[in-house]
Coordinates of C-alpha atoms in Angstrom, one line a residue:
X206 CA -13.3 -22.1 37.4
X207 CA -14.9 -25.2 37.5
X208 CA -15.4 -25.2 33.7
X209 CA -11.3 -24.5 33.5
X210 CA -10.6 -27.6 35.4
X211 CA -12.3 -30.3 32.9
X212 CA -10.2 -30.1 29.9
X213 CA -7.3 -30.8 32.4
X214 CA -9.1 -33.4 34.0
X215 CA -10.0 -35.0 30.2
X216 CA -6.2 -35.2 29.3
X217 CA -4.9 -36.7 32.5
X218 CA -8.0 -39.1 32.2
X219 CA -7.1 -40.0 28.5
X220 CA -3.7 -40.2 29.4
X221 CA -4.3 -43.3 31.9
X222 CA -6.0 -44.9 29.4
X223 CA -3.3 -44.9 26.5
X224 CA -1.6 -47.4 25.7
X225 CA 2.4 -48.2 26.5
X226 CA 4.7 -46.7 24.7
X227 CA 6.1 -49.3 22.3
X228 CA 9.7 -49.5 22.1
X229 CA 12.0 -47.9 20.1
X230 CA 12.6 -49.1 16.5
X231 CA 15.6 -50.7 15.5
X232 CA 18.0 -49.0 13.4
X233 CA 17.3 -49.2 9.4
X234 CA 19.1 -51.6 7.2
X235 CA 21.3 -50.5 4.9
X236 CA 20.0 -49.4 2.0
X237 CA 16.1 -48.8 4.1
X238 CA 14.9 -45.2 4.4
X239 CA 14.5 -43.5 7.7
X240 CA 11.3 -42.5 6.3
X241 CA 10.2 -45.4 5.4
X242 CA 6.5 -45.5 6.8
X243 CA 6.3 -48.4 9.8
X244 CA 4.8 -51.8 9.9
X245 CA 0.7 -52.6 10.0
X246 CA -1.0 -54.3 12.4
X247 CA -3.1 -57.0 10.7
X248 CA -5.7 -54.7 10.5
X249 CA -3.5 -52.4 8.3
X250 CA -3.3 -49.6 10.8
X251 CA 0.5 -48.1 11.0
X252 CA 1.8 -49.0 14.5
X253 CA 4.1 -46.5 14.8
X254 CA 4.3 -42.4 13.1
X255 CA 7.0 -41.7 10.4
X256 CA 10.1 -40.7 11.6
X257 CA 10.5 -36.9 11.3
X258 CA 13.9 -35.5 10.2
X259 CA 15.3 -32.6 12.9
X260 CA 15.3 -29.1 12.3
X261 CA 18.3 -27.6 10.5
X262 CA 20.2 -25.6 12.8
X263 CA 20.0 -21.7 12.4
X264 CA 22.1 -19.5 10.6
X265 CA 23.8 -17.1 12.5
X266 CA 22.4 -13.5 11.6
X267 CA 24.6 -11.5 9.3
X268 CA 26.4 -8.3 10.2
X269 CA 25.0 -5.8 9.6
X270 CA 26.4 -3.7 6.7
X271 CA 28.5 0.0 6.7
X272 CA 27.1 1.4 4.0
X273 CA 28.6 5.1 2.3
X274 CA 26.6 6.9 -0.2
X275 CA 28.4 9.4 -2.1
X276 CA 26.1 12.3 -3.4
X277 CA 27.0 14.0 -6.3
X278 CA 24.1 16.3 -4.7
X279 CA 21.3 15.9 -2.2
X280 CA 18.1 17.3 -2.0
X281 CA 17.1 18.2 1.2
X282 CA 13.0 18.0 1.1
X283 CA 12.1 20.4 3.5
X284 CA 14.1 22.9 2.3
X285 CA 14.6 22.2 -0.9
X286 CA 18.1 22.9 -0.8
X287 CA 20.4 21.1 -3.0
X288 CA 23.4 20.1 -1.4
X289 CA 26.8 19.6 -2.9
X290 CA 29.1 16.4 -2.5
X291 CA 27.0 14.7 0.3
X292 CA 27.8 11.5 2.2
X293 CA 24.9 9.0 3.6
X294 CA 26.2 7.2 6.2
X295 CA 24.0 3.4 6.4
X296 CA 24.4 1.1 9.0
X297 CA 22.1 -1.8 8.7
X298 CA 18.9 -0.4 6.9
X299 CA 19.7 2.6 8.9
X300 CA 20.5 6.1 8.0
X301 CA 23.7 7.2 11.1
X302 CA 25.1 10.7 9.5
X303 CA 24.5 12.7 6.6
X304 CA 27.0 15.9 5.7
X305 CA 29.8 16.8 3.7
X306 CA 31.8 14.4 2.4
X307 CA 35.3 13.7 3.5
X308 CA 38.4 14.3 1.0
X309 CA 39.0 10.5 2.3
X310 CA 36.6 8.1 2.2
X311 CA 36.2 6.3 5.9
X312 CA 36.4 2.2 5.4
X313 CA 33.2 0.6 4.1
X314 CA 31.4 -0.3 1.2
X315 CA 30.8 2.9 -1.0
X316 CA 28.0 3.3 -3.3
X317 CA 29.1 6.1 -5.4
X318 CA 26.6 8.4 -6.8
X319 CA 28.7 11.3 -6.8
X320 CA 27.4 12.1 -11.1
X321 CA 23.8 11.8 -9.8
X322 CA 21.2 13.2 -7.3
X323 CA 20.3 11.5 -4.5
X324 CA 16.7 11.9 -3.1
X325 CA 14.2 9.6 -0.6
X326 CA 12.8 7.0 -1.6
X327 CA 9.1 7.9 -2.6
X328 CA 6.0 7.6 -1.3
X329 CA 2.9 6.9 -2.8
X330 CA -0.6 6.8 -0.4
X331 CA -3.0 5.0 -2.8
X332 CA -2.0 1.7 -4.6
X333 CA -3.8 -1.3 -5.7
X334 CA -0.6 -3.6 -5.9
X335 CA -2.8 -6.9 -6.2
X336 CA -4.8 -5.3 -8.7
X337 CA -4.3 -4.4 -12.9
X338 CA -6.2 -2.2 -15.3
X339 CA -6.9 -5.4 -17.2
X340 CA -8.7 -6.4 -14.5
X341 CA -11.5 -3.8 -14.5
X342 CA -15.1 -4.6 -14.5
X343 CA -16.4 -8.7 -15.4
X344 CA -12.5 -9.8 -16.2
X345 CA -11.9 -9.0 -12.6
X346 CA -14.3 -11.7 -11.1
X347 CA -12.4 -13.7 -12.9
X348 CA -9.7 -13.3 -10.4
X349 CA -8.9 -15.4 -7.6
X350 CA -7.2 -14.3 -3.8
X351 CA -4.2 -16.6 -4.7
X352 CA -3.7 -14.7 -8.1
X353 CA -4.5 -11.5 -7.1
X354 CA -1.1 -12.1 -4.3
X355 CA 1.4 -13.5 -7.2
X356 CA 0.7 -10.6 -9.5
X357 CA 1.2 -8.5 -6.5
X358 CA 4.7 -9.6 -6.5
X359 CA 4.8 -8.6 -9.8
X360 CA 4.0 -5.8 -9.5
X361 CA 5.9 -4.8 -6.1
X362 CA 9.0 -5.0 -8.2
X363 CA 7.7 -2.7 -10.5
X364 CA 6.8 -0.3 -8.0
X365 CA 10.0 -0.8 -5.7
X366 CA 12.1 0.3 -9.4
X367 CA 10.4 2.9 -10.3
X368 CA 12.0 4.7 -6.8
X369 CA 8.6 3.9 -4.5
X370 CA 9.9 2.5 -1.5
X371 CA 6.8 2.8 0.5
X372 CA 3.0 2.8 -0.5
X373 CA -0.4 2.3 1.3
X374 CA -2.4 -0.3 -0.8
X375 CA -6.0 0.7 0.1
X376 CA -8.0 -2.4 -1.6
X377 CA -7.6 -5.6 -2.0
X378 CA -9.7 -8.8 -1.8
X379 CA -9.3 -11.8 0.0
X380 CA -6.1 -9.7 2.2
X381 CA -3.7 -10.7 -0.2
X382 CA -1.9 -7.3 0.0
X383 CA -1.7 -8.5 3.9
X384 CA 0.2 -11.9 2.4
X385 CA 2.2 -9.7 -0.1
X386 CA 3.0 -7.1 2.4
X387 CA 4.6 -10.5 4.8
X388 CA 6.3 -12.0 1.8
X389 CA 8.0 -8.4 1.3
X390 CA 9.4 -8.3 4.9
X391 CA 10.3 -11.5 5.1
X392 CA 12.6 -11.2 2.0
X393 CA 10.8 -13.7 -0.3
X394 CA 9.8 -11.0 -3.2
X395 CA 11.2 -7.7 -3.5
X396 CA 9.0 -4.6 -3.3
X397 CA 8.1 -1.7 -1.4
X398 CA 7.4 -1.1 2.2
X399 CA 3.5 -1.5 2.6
X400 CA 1.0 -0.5 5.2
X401 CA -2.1 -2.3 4.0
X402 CA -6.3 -2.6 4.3
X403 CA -7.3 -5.6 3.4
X404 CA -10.9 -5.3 2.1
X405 CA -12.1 -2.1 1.4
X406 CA -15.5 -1.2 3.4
X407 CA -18.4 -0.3 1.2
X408 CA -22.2 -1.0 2.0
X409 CA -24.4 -3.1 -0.2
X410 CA -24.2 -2.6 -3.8
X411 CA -22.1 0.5 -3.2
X412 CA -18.7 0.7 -4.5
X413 CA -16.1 -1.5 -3.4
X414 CA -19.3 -3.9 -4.3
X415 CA -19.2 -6.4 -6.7
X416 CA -22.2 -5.4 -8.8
X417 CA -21.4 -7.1 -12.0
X418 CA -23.4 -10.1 -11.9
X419 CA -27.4 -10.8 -11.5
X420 CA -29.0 -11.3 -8.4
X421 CA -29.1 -15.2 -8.3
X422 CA -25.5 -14.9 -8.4
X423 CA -25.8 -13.8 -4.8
X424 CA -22.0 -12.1 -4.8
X425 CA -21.0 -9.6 -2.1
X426 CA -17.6 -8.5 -1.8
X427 CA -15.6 -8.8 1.0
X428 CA -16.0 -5.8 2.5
X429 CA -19.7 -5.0 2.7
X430 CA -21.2 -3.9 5.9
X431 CA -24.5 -2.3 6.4
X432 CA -25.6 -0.6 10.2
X433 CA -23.3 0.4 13.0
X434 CA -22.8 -3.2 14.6
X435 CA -21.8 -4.7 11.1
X436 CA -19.3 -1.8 10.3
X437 CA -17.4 -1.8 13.9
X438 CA -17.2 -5.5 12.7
X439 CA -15.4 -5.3 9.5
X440 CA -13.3 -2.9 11.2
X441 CA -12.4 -5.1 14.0
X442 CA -12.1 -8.3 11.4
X443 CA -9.4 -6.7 9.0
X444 CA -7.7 -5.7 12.3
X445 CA -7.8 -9.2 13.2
X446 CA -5.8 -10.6 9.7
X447 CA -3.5 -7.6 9.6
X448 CA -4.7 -4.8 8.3
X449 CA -2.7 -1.7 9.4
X450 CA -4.6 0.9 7.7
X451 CA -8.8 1.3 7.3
X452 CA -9.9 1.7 3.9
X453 CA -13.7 2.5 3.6
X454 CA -15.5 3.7 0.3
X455 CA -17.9 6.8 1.8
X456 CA -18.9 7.6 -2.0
X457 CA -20.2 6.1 -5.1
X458 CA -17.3 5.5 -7.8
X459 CA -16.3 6.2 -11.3
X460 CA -14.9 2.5 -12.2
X461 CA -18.1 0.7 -11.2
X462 CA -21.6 -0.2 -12.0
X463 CA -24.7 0.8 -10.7
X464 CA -23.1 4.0 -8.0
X465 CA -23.0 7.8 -8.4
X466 CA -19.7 9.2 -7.1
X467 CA -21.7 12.5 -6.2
X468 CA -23.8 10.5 -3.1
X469 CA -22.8 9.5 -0.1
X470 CA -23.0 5.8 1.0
X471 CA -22.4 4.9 4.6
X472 CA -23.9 7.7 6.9
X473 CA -23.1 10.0 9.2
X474 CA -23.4 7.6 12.4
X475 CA -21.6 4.7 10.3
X476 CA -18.7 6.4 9.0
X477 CA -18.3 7.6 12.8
X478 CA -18.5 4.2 14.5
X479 CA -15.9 3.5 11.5
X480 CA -13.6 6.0 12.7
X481 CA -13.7 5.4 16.0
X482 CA -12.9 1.9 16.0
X483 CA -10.1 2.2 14.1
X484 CA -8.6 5.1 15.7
X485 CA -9.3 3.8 19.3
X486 CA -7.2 0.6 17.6
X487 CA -4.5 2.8 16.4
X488 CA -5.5 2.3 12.8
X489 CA -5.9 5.5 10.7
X490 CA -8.9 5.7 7.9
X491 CA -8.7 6.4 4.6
X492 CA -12.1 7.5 2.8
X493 CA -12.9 6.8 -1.1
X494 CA -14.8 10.1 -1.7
X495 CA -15.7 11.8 -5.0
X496 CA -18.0 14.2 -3.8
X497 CA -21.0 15.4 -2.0
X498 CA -22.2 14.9 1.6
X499 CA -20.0 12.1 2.0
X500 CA -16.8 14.1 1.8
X501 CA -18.2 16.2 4.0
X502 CA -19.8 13.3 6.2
X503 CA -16.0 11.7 6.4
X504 CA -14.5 14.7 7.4
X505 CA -16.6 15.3 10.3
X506 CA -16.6 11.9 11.3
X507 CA -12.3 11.8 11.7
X508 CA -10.7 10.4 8.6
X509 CA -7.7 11.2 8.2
X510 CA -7.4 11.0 3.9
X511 CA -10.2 12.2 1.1
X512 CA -9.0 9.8 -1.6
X513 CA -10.0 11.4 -5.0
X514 CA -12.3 14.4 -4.0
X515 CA -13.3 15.0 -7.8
X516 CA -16.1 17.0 -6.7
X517 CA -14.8 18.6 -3.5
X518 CA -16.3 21.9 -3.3
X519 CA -15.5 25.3 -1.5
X520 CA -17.5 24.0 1.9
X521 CA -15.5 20.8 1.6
X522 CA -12.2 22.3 1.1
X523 CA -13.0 24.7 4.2
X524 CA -13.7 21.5 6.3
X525 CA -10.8 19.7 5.3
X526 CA -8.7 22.7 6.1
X527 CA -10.3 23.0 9.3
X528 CA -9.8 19.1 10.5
X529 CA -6.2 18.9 8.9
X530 CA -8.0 16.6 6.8
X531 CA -5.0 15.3 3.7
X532 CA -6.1 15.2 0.3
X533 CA -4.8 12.3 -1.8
X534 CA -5.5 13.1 -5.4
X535 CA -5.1 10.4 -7.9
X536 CA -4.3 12.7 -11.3
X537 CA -2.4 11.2 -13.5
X538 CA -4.7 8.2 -14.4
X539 CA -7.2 10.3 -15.7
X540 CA -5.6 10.9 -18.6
X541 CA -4.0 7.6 -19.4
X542 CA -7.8 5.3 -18.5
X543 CA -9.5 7.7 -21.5
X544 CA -6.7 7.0 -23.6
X545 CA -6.4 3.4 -23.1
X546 CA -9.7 2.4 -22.0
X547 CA -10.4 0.5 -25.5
X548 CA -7.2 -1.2 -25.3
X549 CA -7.7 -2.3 -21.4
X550 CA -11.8 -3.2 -23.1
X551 CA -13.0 -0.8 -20.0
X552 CA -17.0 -1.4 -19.2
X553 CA -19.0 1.6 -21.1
X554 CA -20.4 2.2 -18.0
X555 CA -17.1 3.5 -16.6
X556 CA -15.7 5.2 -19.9
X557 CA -19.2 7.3 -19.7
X558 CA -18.7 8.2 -15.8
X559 CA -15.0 8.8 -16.6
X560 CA -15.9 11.7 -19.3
X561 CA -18.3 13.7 -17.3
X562 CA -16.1 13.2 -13.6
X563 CA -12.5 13.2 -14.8
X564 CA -12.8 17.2 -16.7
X565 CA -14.9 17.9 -13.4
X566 CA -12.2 16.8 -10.7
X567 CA -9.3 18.5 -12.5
X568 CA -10.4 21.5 -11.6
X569 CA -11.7 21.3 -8.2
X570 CA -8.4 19.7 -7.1
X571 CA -6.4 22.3 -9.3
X572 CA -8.8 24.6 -6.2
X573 CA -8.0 22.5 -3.6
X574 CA -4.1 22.5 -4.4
X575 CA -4.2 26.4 -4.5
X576 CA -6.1 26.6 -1.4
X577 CA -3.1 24.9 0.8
X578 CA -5.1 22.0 1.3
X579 CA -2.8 18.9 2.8
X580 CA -1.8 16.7 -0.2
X581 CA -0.2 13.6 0.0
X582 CA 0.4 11.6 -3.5
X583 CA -1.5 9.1 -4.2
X584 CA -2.0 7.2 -7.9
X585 CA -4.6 4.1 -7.8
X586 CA -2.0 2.1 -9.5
X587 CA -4.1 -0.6 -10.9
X588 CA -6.7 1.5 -12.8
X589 CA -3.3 2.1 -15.1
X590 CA 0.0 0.3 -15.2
X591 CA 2.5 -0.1 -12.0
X592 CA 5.8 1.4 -11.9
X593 CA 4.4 4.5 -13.7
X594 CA 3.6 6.0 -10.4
X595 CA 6.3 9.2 -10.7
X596 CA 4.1 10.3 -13.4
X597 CA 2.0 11.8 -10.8
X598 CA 4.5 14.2 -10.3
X599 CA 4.2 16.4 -13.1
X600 CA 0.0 16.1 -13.0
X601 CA 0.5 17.9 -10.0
X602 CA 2.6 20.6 -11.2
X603 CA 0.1 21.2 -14.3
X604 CA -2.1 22.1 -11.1
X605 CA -0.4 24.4 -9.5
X606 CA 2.3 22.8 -7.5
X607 CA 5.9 24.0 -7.9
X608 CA 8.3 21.2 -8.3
X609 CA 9.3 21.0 -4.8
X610 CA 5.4 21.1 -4.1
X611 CA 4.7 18.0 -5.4
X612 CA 7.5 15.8 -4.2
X613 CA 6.9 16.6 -0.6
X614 CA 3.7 15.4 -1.4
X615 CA 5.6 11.7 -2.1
X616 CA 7.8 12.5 0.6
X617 CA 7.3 14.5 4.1
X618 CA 3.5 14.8 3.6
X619 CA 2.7 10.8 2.6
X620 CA 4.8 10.2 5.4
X621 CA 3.2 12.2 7.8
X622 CA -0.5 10.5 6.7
X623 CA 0.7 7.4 6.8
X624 CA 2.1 8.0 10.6
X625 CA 6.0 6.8 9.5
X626 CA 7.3 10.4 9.4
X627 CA 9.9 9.1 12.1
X628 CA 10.9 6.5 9.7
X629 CA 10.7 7.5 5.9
X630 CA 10.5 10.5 4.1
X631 CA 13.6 12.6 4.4
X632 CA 17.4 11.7 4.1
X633 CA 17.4 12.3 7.6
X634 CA 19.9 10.5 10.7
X635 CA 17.4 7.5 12.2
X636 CA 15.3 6.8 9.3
X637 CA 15.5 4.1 7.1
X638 CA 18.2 3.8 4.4
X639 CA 15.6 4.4 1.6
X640 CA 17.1 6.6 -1.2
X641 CA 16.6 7.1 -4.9
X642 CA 19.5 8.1 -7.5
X643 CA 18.2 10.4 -10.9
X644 CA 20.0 12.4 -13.5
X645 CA 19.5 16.3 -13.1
X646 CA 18.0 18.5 -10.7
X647 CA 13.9 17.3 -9.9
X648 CA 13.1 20.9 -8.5
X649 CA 13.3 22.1 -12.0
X650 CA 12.3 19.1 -13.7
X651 CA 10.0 17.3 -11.9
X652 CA 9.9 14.7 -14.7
X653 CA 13.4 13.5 -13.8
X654 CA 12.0 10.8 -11.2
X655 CA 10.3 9.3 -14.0
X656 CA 14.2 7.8 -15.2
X657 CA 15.4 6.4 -11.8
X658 CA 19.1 5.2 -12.1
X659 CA 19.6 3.4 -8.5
X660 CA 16.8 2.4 -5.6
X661 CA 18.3 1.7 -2.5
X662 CA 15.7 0.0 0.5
X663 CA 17.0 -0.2 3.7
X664 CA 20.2 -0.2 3.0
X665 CA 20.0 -2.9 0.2
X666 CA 20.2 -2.1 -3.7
X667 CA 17.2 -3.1 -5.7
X668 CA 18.3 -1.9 -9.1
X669 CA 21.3 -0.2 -10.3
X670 CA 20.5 1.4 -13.8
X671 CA 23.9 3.8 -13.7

């Protein structure tokens, strides 16, 4: 207590001792800016602060808007019926009614999309958004925090118009997805709803390392932690400058130097202490994991997302079944790195680990799909061009999945791992006024979300392409 008392005591002391207020200065001559700084002393010290202009008064908050939606038709997710002639009722970002439309339309402003069909806005578990594939390997060192945010913007527009209204970025340095994610919900950049990681957790020359450079370099990335004090840490840390989700690398990776996806990284006892920090701070985890005992190590330990799983096997799929463990395949990339990894000058180090993994993992997710594991979508934007994401879609029906399959994977199953299945995911009274307008019916032809004509967030059009 007694320690509480002297920095009270200090100010009241310092106070006595400060001098008289001087008196107040005369109005300005005309012509003389208020700002003007103050008369010197002979000394040359100001003798008085500049004068500061007041605070513009605050706008009164707009109202919010009645918003109708006219559906040509509507595709009800968990069902997969499609529904004639529907009407979204908005209010604010707010879905109020969905059902039949009226032969009269009630007063309000009317978005009509009655020659299209209207689905959710999509979901996609496993961006990059600070990130580009012409960033991969020594280019990417290159890149500093303040960069990585503004092409973030960038490419948060991209993925808001390609019909993604919500990701999880899982990866970025310096928490700029954190500042891109505030910039979003404050209205300053458009773009997608974001829960975010911050770093990525990875131990000592592991990935999510920087390994690029020589040892007198002495670079460690952000992320790295090594022993159970040092992880609960990091976990802890990227709580502290917003992190809402846990991203932690329990494998090696294809994309960098030095790591073999089929090994495990952090152990048993780490990737628990991971967990169970972030869980106890109502954080979920999501685990990079190509393989091996660290799939099966992150299971046990409580993640709740495998990101990759290229060489998830039949013990693995068992476990995740068992834990209710999702599975966020990233498919589609696979095909467009090899094609374009000359272009995109891609290390030879990852080309070589992207021929013998990339065959590998098609098949064992194609086993995973058929097996009913939990699958969320998910694309690593980054290691290939934003606002492609939809092309995920039809990966995952060359796997297995019917049409209907794989968008509940962007739609009720992302939200469900991502813990906003109260707020996103279905056209659905309550949730948030995110919707998506395409040509054709996506149950047949999955490929349709690839064209979207209108994306509407939260009420508010982002791009009308009718």
């Amino acid at each position: 207590m007694q320690r509480a008392l002297r920095p009270l005591a200090l100010i009241a002391a310092l106070a006595n001792c400060a001098p008289a207020a001087a008196p107040a200065p005369a109005p300005a001559a005309p012509g003389q800016a208020q700002n003007a700084p103050k008369a010197a002393d002979a000394q040359g010290v100001a003798t008085a602060p500049y004068d500061v202009a007041p605070p513009l008064p605050a706008s009164p908050p707009a109202p919010a808007r009645h918003v109708l939606v006219r559906a040509g038709h509507l595709l009800d997710v968990r069902t997969g019926k499609m529904l004639a002639d529907q009407l979204v009722v908005v209010d604010g970002d707010i879905i109020t009614s969905v059902g039949p439309a009226p032969a009269t339309m009630p007063a309000g402003d009317v978005v009509d999309l009655s020659k299209y069909t209207v689905v959710p806005g999509l979901i996609d578990a496993h961006t990059h958004l600070t990130g580009s594939p012409e960033y991969i390997g020594l280019r990417g060192l290159t890149l500093s925090v303040p960069r990585e945010a503004l092409l973030g913007a960038r490419n948060a527009r991209a993925t808001l118009e390609a019909g993604f209204t919500t990701v999880r970025n899982v990866g970025a340095g310096g928490f700029s997805d954190v500042a891109l994610r505030d910039a979003i919900d404050a209205g300053d950049v458009p773009g997608p709803r974001m829960i975010v990681s911050g770093p990525a957790l990875s131990i000592t020359g592991g990935h999510c390392d920087d390994n690029e450079l020589p040892s007198e370099r002495h670079l460690v990335a952000d992320g790295v932690a090594d022993g159970i004090a040092a992880v609960q840490h990091r976990v802890r840390e990227n709580i502290k400058f917003g992190a809402t989700v846990i991203k932690v690398c329990a494998t090696g990776g294809v994309l960098s130097k030095g790591d073999d996806p089929r090994t495990s990284q952090f152990s048993l006892e780490e990737m628990r202490a991971i967990v169970a920090d972030a869980h106890r701070l109502g954080r979920k985890v999501a685990a990079h994991a190509h393989g091996g005992d660290g799939i099966k190590w992150a299971v046990e330990a409580g993640v709740d997302s495998i990101e990759h799983g290229s060489y998830l096997d039949d013990a693995g799929i068992a476990l995740m079944k068992q834990h209710g463990t999702y599975l966020v395949p990233t498919v589609y990339l696979q095909d467009w790195f090899l094609e374009n990894a000359e272009k995109i000058h891609a290390p030879d180090y990852a080309v070589a680990k992207a021929r013998t993994i990339f065959p590998v993992a098609h098949a064992n997710i194609g086993r995973a799909v058929r097996a009913g594991v939990k699958i969320a979508l998910g694309t690593d934007a980054a290691v290939y061009p934003h606002g492609l994401n939809a092309r995920e879609l039809g990966a995952y029906v060359k796997l297995g999945m019917t049409p209907l399959q794989a968008i509940q994977s962007a739609t009720i199953n992302a939200a469900d791992l991502l813990g906003w299945k109260d707020k996103v995911g279905a056209l659905e009274p309550g949730k948030w006024a995110d919707l998506v307008a395409i040509d054709g019916d996506p149950t047949k032809d999955v490929t349709t979300l690839e064209h979207v004509r209108l994306v509407m967030k939260g009420g508010q059009v982002y791009k009308d392409a009718r």
